[in-house]
Amino acid sequence: STPAGHAVQQAWIALNVPQCGYCQSGQLMSAAALLASNPHPSDADIDSAMAGNICRCATYVRIRGAIHQAAETLSAGATA
């Protein structure tokens, strides 16, 4: 991880994913694990991988967007 954080963390911040923060550690870890095993996930892949994480603030659309953004960043060879 770089001083600026993992690409998933950077995308989370850029897209204002967290609200209450309660689920964020699990969401971030699941997202990073997904991208480590599937660098170009579809929406269905993301939904399946993240299904065990419940977000009481319902930021699922932003979570999915952040995962896609992180995938693009990682594919471009930027922050890993």
PDB file of N, CA and C in Angstrom:
ATOM      1  N   SER A   1       0.838  -1.181   0.000  1.00  0.00           N
ATOM      2  CA  SER A   1       0.000   0.000   0.000  1.00  0.00           C
ATOM      3  C   SER A   1       0.887   1.250   0.000  1.00  0.00           C
ATOM      4  N   THR A   2       0.500   2.212  -0.777  1.00  0.00           N
ATOM      5  CA  THR A   2       1.257   3.454  -0.847  1.00  0.00           C
ATOM      6  C   THR A   2       0.800   4.396   0.258  1.00  0.00           C
ATOM      7  N   PRO A   3       1.532   5.476   0.495  1.00  0.00           N
ATOM      8  CA  PRO A   3       1.096   6.436   1.520  1.00  0.00           C
ATOM      9  C   PRO A   3      -0.313   6.983   1.268  1.00  0.00           C
ATOM     10  N   ALA A   4      -0.714   7.062   0.005  1.00  0.00           N
ATOM     11  CA  ALA A   4      -2.052   7.557  -0.326  1.00  0.00           C
ATOM     12  C   ALA A   4      -3.122   6.487  -0.139  1.00  0.00           C
ATOM     13  N   GLY A   5      -2.706   5.246   0.080  1.00  0.00           N
ATOM     14  CA  GLY A   5      -3.651   4.161   0.272  1.00  0.00           C
ATOM     15  C   GLY A   5      -3.803   3.293  -0.964  1.00  0.00           C
ATOM     16  N   HIS A   6      -4.425   2.154  -0.767  1.00  0.00           N
ATOM     17  CA  HIS A   6      -4.704   1.216  -1.850  1.00  0.00           C
ATOM     18  C   HIS A   6      -5.690   1.860  -2.827  1.00  0.00           C
ATOM     19  N   ALA A   7      -5.677   1.421  -4.044  1.00  0.00           N
ATOM     20  CA  ALA A   7      -6.590   1.965  -5.056  1.00  0.00           C
ATOM     21  C   ALA A   7      -8.048   1.882  -4.616  1.00  0.00           C
ATOM     22  N   VAL A   8      -8.402   0.830  -3.877  1.00  0.00           N
ATOM     23  CA  VAL A   8      -9.777   0.707  -3.387  1.00  0.00           C
ATOM     24  C   VAL A   8     -10.072   1.822  -2.381  1.00  0.00           C
ATOM     25  N   GLN A   9      -9.139   2.088  -1.483  1.00  0.00           N
ATOM     26  CA  GLN A   9      -9.329   3.168  -0.501  1.00  0.00           C
ATOM     27  C   GLN A   9      -9.468   4.516  -1.200  1.00  0.00           C
ATOM     28  N   GLN A  10      -8.633   4.745  -2.197  1.00  0.00           N
ATOM     29  CA  GLN A  10      -8.684   6.010  -2.927  1.00  0.00           C
ATOM     30  C   GLN A  10     -10.025   6.188  -3.632  1.00  0.00           C
ATOM     31  N   ALA A  11     -10.524   5.119  -4.247  1.00  0.00           N
ATOM     32  CA  ALA A  11     -11.818   5.190  -4.929  1.00  0.00           C
ATOM     33  C   ALA A  11     -12.946   5.407  -3.929  1.00  0.00           C
ATOM     34  N   TRP A  12     -12.844   4.752  -2.774  1.00  0.00           N
ATOM     35  CA  TRP A  12     -13.864   4.916  -1.720  1.00  0.00           C
ATOM     36  C   TRP A  12     -13.983   6.390  -1.329  1.00  0.00           C
ATOM     37  N   ILE A  13     -12.833   7.032  -1.174  1.00  0.00           N
ATOM     38  CA  ILE A  13     -12.810   8.442  -0.780  1.00  0.00           C
ATOM     39  C   ILE A  13     -13.311   9.327  -1.924  1.00  0.00           C
ATOM     40  N   ALA A  14     -12.822   9.059  -3.139  1.00  0.00           N
ATOM     41  CA  ALA A  14     -13.194   9.883  -4.293  1.00  0.00           C
ATOM     42  C   ALA A  14     -14.697   9.867  -4.557  1.00  0.00           C
ATOM     43  N   LEU A  15     -15.339   8.731  -4.311  1.00  0.00           N
ATOM     44  CA  LEU A  15     -16.770   8.606  -4.588  1.00  0.00           C
ATOM     45  C   LEU A  15     -17.632   8.762  -3.339  1.00  0.00           C
ATOM     46  N   ASN A  16     -17.016   9.191  -2.254  1.00  0.00           N
ATOM     47  CA  ASN A  16     -17.753   9.419  -1.001  1.00  0.00           C
ATOM     48  C   ASN A  16     -18.611   8.226  -0.599  1.00  0.00           C
ATOM     49  N   VAL A  17     -18.003   7.035  -0.632  1.00  0.00           N
ATOM     50  CA  VAL A  17     -18.749   5.819  -0.305  1.00  0.00           C
ATOM     51  C   VAL A  17     -19.189   5.778   1.157  1.00  0.00           C
ATOM     52  N   PRO A  18     -18.286   6.001   2.117  1.00  0.00           N
ATOM     53  CA  PRO A  18     -18.708   5.791   3.505  1.00  0.00           C
ATOM     54  C   PRO A  18     -19.674   6.855   4.011  1.00  0.00           C
ATOM     55  N   GLN A  19     -20.598   6.413   4.816  1.00  0.00           N
ATOM     56  CA  GLN A  19     -21.460   7.343   5.541  1.00  0.00           C
ATOM     57  C   GLN A  19     -21.208   7.140   7.028  1.00  0.00           C
ATOM     58  N   CYS A  20     -21.735   6.080   7.591  1.00  0.00           N
ATOM     59  CA  CYS A  20     -21.539   5.886   9.035  1.00  0.00           C
ATOM     60  C   CYS A  20     -20.199   5.211   9.327  1.00  0.00           C
ATOM     61  N   GLY A  21     -19.656   4.467   8.360  1.00  0.00           N
ATOM     62  CA  GLY A  21     -18.370   3.813   8.544  1.00  0.00           C
ATOM     63  C   GLY A  21     -18.424   2.442   9.186  1.00  0.00           C
ATOM     64  N   TYR A  22     -19.580   2.026   9.652  1.00  0.00           N
ATOM     65  CA  TYR A  22     -19.707   0.765  10.386  1.00  0.00           C
ATOM     66  C   TYR A  22     -19.227  -0.440   9.579  1.00  0.00           C
ATOM     67  N   CYS A  23     -19.566  -0.515   8.305  1.00  0.00           N
ATOM     68  CA  CYS A  23     -19.244  -1.692   7.491  1.00  0.00           C
ATOM     69  C   CYS A  23     -17.969  -1.532   6.667  1.00  0.00           C
ATOM     70  N   GLN A  24     -17.337  -0.392   6.723  1.00  0.00           N
ATOM     71  CA  GLN A  24     -16.291  -0.074   5.757  1.00  0.00           C
ATOM     72  C   GLN A  24     -15.100  -1.023   5.755  1.00  0.00           C
ATOM     73  N   SER A  25     -14.637  -1.462   6.903  1.00  0.00           N
ATOM     74  CA  SER A  25     -13.465  -2.347   6.897  1.00  0.00           C
ATOM     75  C   SER A  25     -13.772  -3.634   6.144  1.00  0.00           C
ATOM     76  N   GLY A  26     -14.922  -4.224   6.387  1.00  0.00           N
ATOM     77  CA  GLY A  26     -15.302  -5.444   5.672  1.00  0.00           C
ATOM     78  C   GLY A  26     -15.528  -5.205   4.197  1.00  0.00           C
ATOM     79  N   GLN A  27     -16.155  -4.084   3.869  1.00  0.00           N
ATOM     80  CA  GLN A  27     -16.401  -3.756   2.465  1.00  0.00           C
ATOM     81  C   GLN A  27     -15.072  -3.576   1.715  1.00  0.00           C
ATOM     82  N   LEU A  28     -14.149  -2.833   2.315  1.00  0.00           N
ATOM     83  CA  LEU A  28     -12.856  -2.582   1.672  1.00  0.00           C
ATOM     84  C   LEU A  28     -12.063  -3.867   1.487  1.00  0.00           C
ATOM     85  N   MET A  29     -12.052  -4.714   2.512  1.00  0.00           N
ATOM     86  CA  MET A  29     -11.304  -5.971   2.412  1.00  0.00           C
ATOM     87  C   MET A  29     -11.913  -6.887   1.356  1.00  0.00           C
ATOM     88  N   SER A  30     -13.230  -6.962   1.298  1.00  0.00           N
ATOM     89  CA  SER A  30     -13.889  -7.793   0.286  1.00  0.00           C
ATOM     90  C   SER A  30     -13.635  -7.252  -1.117  1.00  0.00           C
ATOM     91  N   ALA A  31     -13.678  -5.945  -1.264  1.00  0.00           N
ATOM     92  CA  ALA A  31     -13.427  -5.336  -2.573  1.00  0.00           C
ATOM     93  C   ALA A  31     -11.992  -5.592  -3.031  1.00  0.00           C
ATOM     94  N   ALA A  32     -11.033  -5.440  -2.135  1.00  0.00           N
ATOM     95  CA  ALA A  32      -9.630  -5.687  -2.493  1.00  0.00           C
ATOM     96  C   ALA A  32      -9.416  -7.154  -2.848  1.00  0.00           C
ATOM     97  N   ALA A  33     -10.038  -8.064  -2.102  1.00  0.00           N
ATOM     98  CA  ALA A  33      -9.915  -9.494  -2.397  1.00  0.00           C
ATOM     99  C   ALA A  33     -10.533  -9.816  -3.755  1.00  0.00           C
ATOM    100  N   LEU A  34     -11.676  -9.215  -4.052  1.00  0.00           N
ATOM    101  CA  LEU A  34     -12.313  -9.425  -5.352  1.00  0.00           C
ATOM    102  C   LEU A  34     -11.382  -8.991  -6.471  1.00  0.00           C
ATOM    103  N   LEU A  35     -10.818  -7.792  -6.360  1.00  0.00           N
ATOM    104  CA  LEU A  35      -9.954  -7.277  -7.424  1.00  0.00           C
ATOM    105  C   LEU A  35      -8.654  -8.063  -7.544  1.00  0.00           C
ATOM    106  N   ALA A  36      -8.198  -8.661  -6.450  1.00  0.00           N
ATOM    107  CA  ALA A  36      -6.997  -9.497  -6.512  1.00  0.00           C
ATOM    108  C   ALA A  36      -7.263 -10.778  -7.306  1.00  0.00           C
ATOM    109  N   SER A  37      -8.497 -11.278  -7.236  1.00  0.00           N
ATOM    110  CA  SER A  37      -8.822 -12.517  -7.944  1.00  0.00           C
ATOM    111  C   SER A  37      -9.495 -12.275  -9.296  1.00  0.00           C
ATOM    112  N   ASN A  38     -10.087 -11.104  -9.475  1.00  0.00           N
ATOM    113  CA  ASN A  38     -10.802 -10.778 -10.707  1.00  0.00           C
ATOM    114  C   ASN A  38     -10.575  -9.295 -11.005  1.00  0.00           C
ATOM    115  N   PRO A  39      -9.560  -8.984 -11.800  1.00  0.00           N
ATOM    116  CA  PRO A  39      -9.209  -7.576 -12.014  1.00  0.00           C
ATOM    117  C   PRO A  39     -10.220  -6.767 -12.831  1.00  0.00           C
ATOM    118  N   HIS A  40     -11.168  -7.440 -13.479  1.00  0.00           N
ATOM    119  CA  HIS A  40     -12.171  -6.739 -14.297  1.00  0.00           C
ATOM    120  C   HIS A  40     -13.563  -7.290 -13.989  1.00  0.00           C
ATOM    121  N   PRO A  41     -14.053  -7.073 -12.780  1.00  0.00           N
ATOM    122  CA  PRO A  41     -15.340  -7.669 -12.408  1.00  0.00           C
ATOM    123  C   PRO A  41     -16.534  -6.964 -13.060  1.00  0.00           C
ATOM    124  N   SER A  42     -17.537  -7.764 -13.367  1.00  0.00           N
ATOM    125  CA  SER A  42     -18.810  -7.210 -13.847  1.00  0.00           C
ATOM    126  C   SER A  42     -19.635  -6.783 -12.635  1.00  0.00           C
ATOM    127  N   ASP A  43     -20.747  -6.119 -12.883  1.00  0.00           N
ATOM    128  CA  ASP A  43     -21.636  -5.762 -11.779  1.00  0.00           C
ATOM    129  C   ASP A  43     -22.095  -7.013 -11.035  1.00  0.00           C
ATOM    130  N   ALA A  44     -22.398  -8.080 -11.787  1.00  0.00           N
ATOM    131  CA  ALA A  44     -22.837  -9.332 -11.159  1.00  0.00           C
ATOM    132  C   ALA A  44     -21.726  -9.930 -10.300  1.00  0.00           C
ATOM    133  N   ASP A  45     -20.476  -9.864 -10.774  1.00  0.00           N
ATOM    134  CA  ASP A  45     -19.338 -10.356  -9.987  1.00  0.00           C
ATOM    135  C   ASP A  45     -19.220  -9.571  -8.685  1.00  0.00           C
ATOM    136  N   ILE A  46     -19.361  -8.265  -8.778  1.00  0.00           N
ATOM    137  CA  ILE A  46     -19.261  -7.405  -7.594  1.00  0.00           C
ATOM    138  C   ILE A  46     -20.384  -7.719  -6.623  1.00  0.00           C
ATOM    139  N   ASP A  47     -21.600  -7.813  -7.136  1.00  0.00           N
ATOM    140  CA  ASP A  47     -22.741  -8.103  -6.264  1.00  0.00           C
ATOM    141  C   ASP A  47     -22.553  -9.430  -5.542  1.00  0.00           C
ATOM    142  N   SER A  48     -22.062 -10.429  -6.252  1.00  0.00           N
ATOM    143  CA  SER A  48     -21.838 -11.744  -5.650  1.00  0.00           C
ATOM    144  C   SER A  48     -20.746 -11.691  -4.589  1.00  0.00           C
ATOM    145  N   ALA A  49     -19.636 -11.039  -4.909  1.00  0.00           N
ATOM    146  CA  ALA A  49     -18.506 -10.971  -3.976  1.00  0.00           C
ATOM    147  C   ALA A  49     -18.826 -10.157  -2.730  1.00  0.00           C
ATOM    148  N   MET A  50     -19.681  -9.168  -2.873  1.00  0.00           N
ATOM    149  CA  MET A  50     -19.981  -8.271  -1.762  1.00  0.00           C
ATOM    150  C   MET A  50     -21.248  -8.663  -1.004  1.00  0.00           C
ATOM    151  N   ALA A  51     -21.896  -9.746  -1.406  1.00  0.00           N
ATOM    152  CA  ALA A  51     -23.198 -10.129  -0.850  1.00  0.00           C
ATOM    153  C   ALA A  51     -23.176 -10.348   0.658  1.00  0.00           C
ATOM    154  N   GLY A  52     -22.060 -10.756   1.216  1.00  0.00           N
ATOM    155  CA  GLY A  52     -21.989 -11.002   2.652  1.00  0.00           C
ATOM    156  C   GLY A  52     -21.829  -9.756   3.493  1.00  0.00           C
ATOM    157  N   ASN A  53     -21.667  -8.617   2.857  1.00  0.00           N
ATOM    158  CA  ASN A  53     -21.468  -7.354   3.570  1.00  0.00           C
ATOM    159  C   ASN A  53     -22.737  -6.516   3.513  1.00  0.00           C
ATOM    160  N   ILE A  54     -23.279  -6.234   4.665  1.00  0.00           N
ATOM    161  CA  ILE A  54     -24.495  -5.438   4.742  1.00  0.00           C
ATOM    162  C   ILE A  54     -24.126  -3.991   5.078  1.00  0.00           C
ATOM    163  N   CYS A  55     -24.640  -3.075   4.268  1.00  0.00           N
ATOM    164  CA  CYS A  55     -24.413  -1.648   4.497  1.00  0.00           C
ATOM    165  C   CYS A  55     -25.722  -1.036   4.964  1.00  0.00           C
ATOM    166  N   ARG A  56     -25.761  -0.636   6.211  1.00  0.00           N
ATOM    167  CA  ARG A  56     -27.010  -0.086   6.745  1.00  0.00           C
ATOM    168  C   ARG A  56     -27.358   1.275   6.147  1.00  0.00           C
ATOM    169  N   CYS A  57     -26.393   1.925   5.519  1.00  0.00           N
ATOM    170  CA  CYS A  57     -26.654   3.210   4.864  1.00  0.00           C
ATOM    171  C   CYS A  57     -27.040   3.026   3.394  1.00  0.00           C
ATOM    172  N   ALA A  58     -26.969   1.782   2.911  1.00  0.00           N
ATOM    173  CA  ALA A  58     -27.374   1.424   1.540  1.00  0.00           C
ATOM    174  C   ALA A  58     -26.594   2.178   0.471  1.00  0.00           C
ATOM    175  N   THR A  59     -25.282   2.208   0.598  1.00  0.00           N
ATOM    176  CA  THR A  59     -24.453   2.886  -0.403  1.00  0.00           C
ATOM    177  C   THR A  59     -23.952   1.903  -1.466  1.00  0.00           C
ATOM    178  N   TYR A  60     -24.743   0.892  -1.772  1.00  0.00           N
ATOM    179  CA  TYR A  60     -24.321  -0.164  -2.685  1.00  0.00           C
ATOM    180  C   TYR A  60     -23.957   0.347  -4.075  1.00  0.00           C
ATOM    181  N   VAL A  61     -24.678   1.319  -4.591  1.00  0.00           N
ATOM    182  CA  VAL A  61     -24.367   1.856  -5.920  1.00  0.00           C
ATOM    183  C   VAL A  61     -22.999   2.527  -5.902  1.00  0.00           C
ATOM    184  N   ARG A  62     -22.714   3.279  -4.851  1.00  0.00           N
ATOM    185  CA  ARG A  62     -21.395   3.930  -4.746  1.00  0.00           C
ATOM    186  C   ARG A  62     -20.298   2.895  -4.521  1.00  0.00           C
ATOM    187  N   ILE A  63     -20.588   1.849  -3.762  1.00  0.00           N
ATOM    188  CA  ILE A  63     -19.606   0.782  -3.542  1.00  0.00           C
ATOM    189  C   ILE A  63     -19.244   0.143  -4.878  1.00  0.00           C
ATOM    190  N   ARG A  64     -20.250  -0.193  -5.664  1.00  0.00           N
ATOM    191  CA  ARG A  64     -20.000  -0.807  -6.971  1.00  0.00           C
ATOM    192  C   ARG A  64     -19.190   0.143  -7.850  1.00  0.00           C
ATOM    193  N   GLY A  65     -19.542   1.412  -7.856  1.00  0.00           N
ATOM    194  CA  GLY A  65     -18.803   2.388  -8.650  1.00  0.00           C
ATOM    195  C   GLY A  65     -17.355   2.509  -8.217  1.00  0.00           C
ATOM    196  N   ALA A  66     -17.128   2.478  -6.918  1.00  0.00           N
ATOM    197  CA  ALA A  66     -15.758   2.576  -6.404  1.00  0.00           C
ATOM    198  C   ALA A  66     -14.938   1.353  -6.791  1.00  0.00           C
ATOM    199  N   ILE A  67     -15.555   0.188  -6.790  1.00  0.00           N
ATOM    200  CA  ILE A  67     -14.834  -1.023  -7.194  1.00  0.00           C
ATOM    201  C   ILE A  67     -14.467  -0.944  -8.670  1.00  0.00           C
ATOM    202  N   HIS A  68     -15.384  -0.481  -9.503  1.00  0.00           N
ATOM    203  CA  HIS A  68     -15.058  -0.304 -10.924  1.00  0.00           C
ATOM    204  C   HIS A  68     -13.934   0.721 -11.098  1.00  0.00           C
ATOM    205  N   GLN A  69     -13.979   1.819 -10.359  1.00  0.00           N
ATOM    206  CA  GLN A  69     -12.930   2.837 -10.458  1.00  0.00           C
ATOM    207  C   GLN A  69     -11.590   2.268 -10.013  1.00  0.00           C
ATOM    208  N   ALA A  70     -11.570   1.524  -8.923  1.00  0.00           N
ATOM    209  CA  ALA A  70     -10.324   0.919  -8.444  1.00  0.00           C
ATOM    210  C   ALA A  70      -9.787  -0.082  -9.462  1.00  0.00           C
ATOM    211  N   ALA A  71     -10.672  -0.834 -10.099  1.00  0.00           N
ATOM    212  CA  ALA A  71     -10.246  -1.790 -11.123  1.00  0.00           C
ATOM    213  C   ALA A  71      -9.557  -1.065 -12.276  1.00  0.00           C
ATOM    214  N   GLU A  72     -10.119   0.063 -12.690  1.00  0.00           N
ATOM    215  CA  GLU A  72      -9.502   0.859 -13.758  1.00  0.00           C
ATOM    216  C   GLU A  72      -8.137   1.381 -13.331  1.00  0.00           C
ATOM    217  N   THR A  73      -8.051   1.869 -12.106  1.00  0.00           N
ATOM    218  CA  THR A  73      -6.784   2.392 -11.587  1.00  0.00           C
ATOM    219  C   THR A  73      -5.729   1.297 -11.550  1.00  0.00           C
ATOM    220  N   LEU A  74      -6.109   0.134 -11.033  1.00  0.00           N
ATOM    221  CA  LEU A  74      -5.162  -0.976 -10.945  1.00  0.00           C
ATOM    222  C   LEU A  74      -4.760  -1.466 -12.329  1.00  0.00           C
ATOM    223  N   SER A  75      -5.693  -1.494 -13.270  1.00  0.00           N
ATOM    224  CA  SER A  75      -5.384  -1.923 -14.636  1.00  0.00           C
ATOM    225  C   SER A  75      -4.418  -0.967 -15.318  1.00  0.00           C
ATOM    226  N   ALA A  76      -4.515   0.308 -14.963  1.00  0.00           N
ATOM    227  CA  ALA A  76      -3.630   1.316 -15.553  1.00  0.00           C
ATOM    228  C   ALA A  76      -2.230   1.269 -14.953  1.00  0.00           C
ATOM    229  N   GLY A  77      -2.044   0.402 -13.946  1.00  0.00           N
ATOM    230  CA  GLY A  77      -0.732   0.275 -13.330  1.00  0.00           C
ATOM    231  C   GLY A  77      -0.438   1.339 -12.307  1.00  0.00           C
ATOM    232  N   ALA A  78      -1.462   2.046 -11.864  1.00  0.00           N
ATOM    233  CA  ALA A  78      -1.268   3.081 -10.847  1.00  0.00           C
ATOM    234  C   ALA A  78      -1.175   2.427  -9.482  1.00  0.00           C
ATOM    235  N   THR A  79      -1.697   3.049  -8.466  1.00  0.00           N
ATOM    236  CA  THR A  79      -1.561   2.627  -7.081  1.00  0.00           C
ATOM    237  C   THR A  79      -2.060   1.214  -6.861  1.00  0.00           C
ATOM    238  N   ALA A  80      -1.217   0.399  -6.249  1.00  0.00           N
ATOM    239  CA  ALA A  80      -1.609  -0.974  -5.924  1.00  0.00           C
ATOM    240  C   ALA A  80      -1.467  -1.222  -4.517  1.00  0.00           C
TER     241      ALA A  80
END
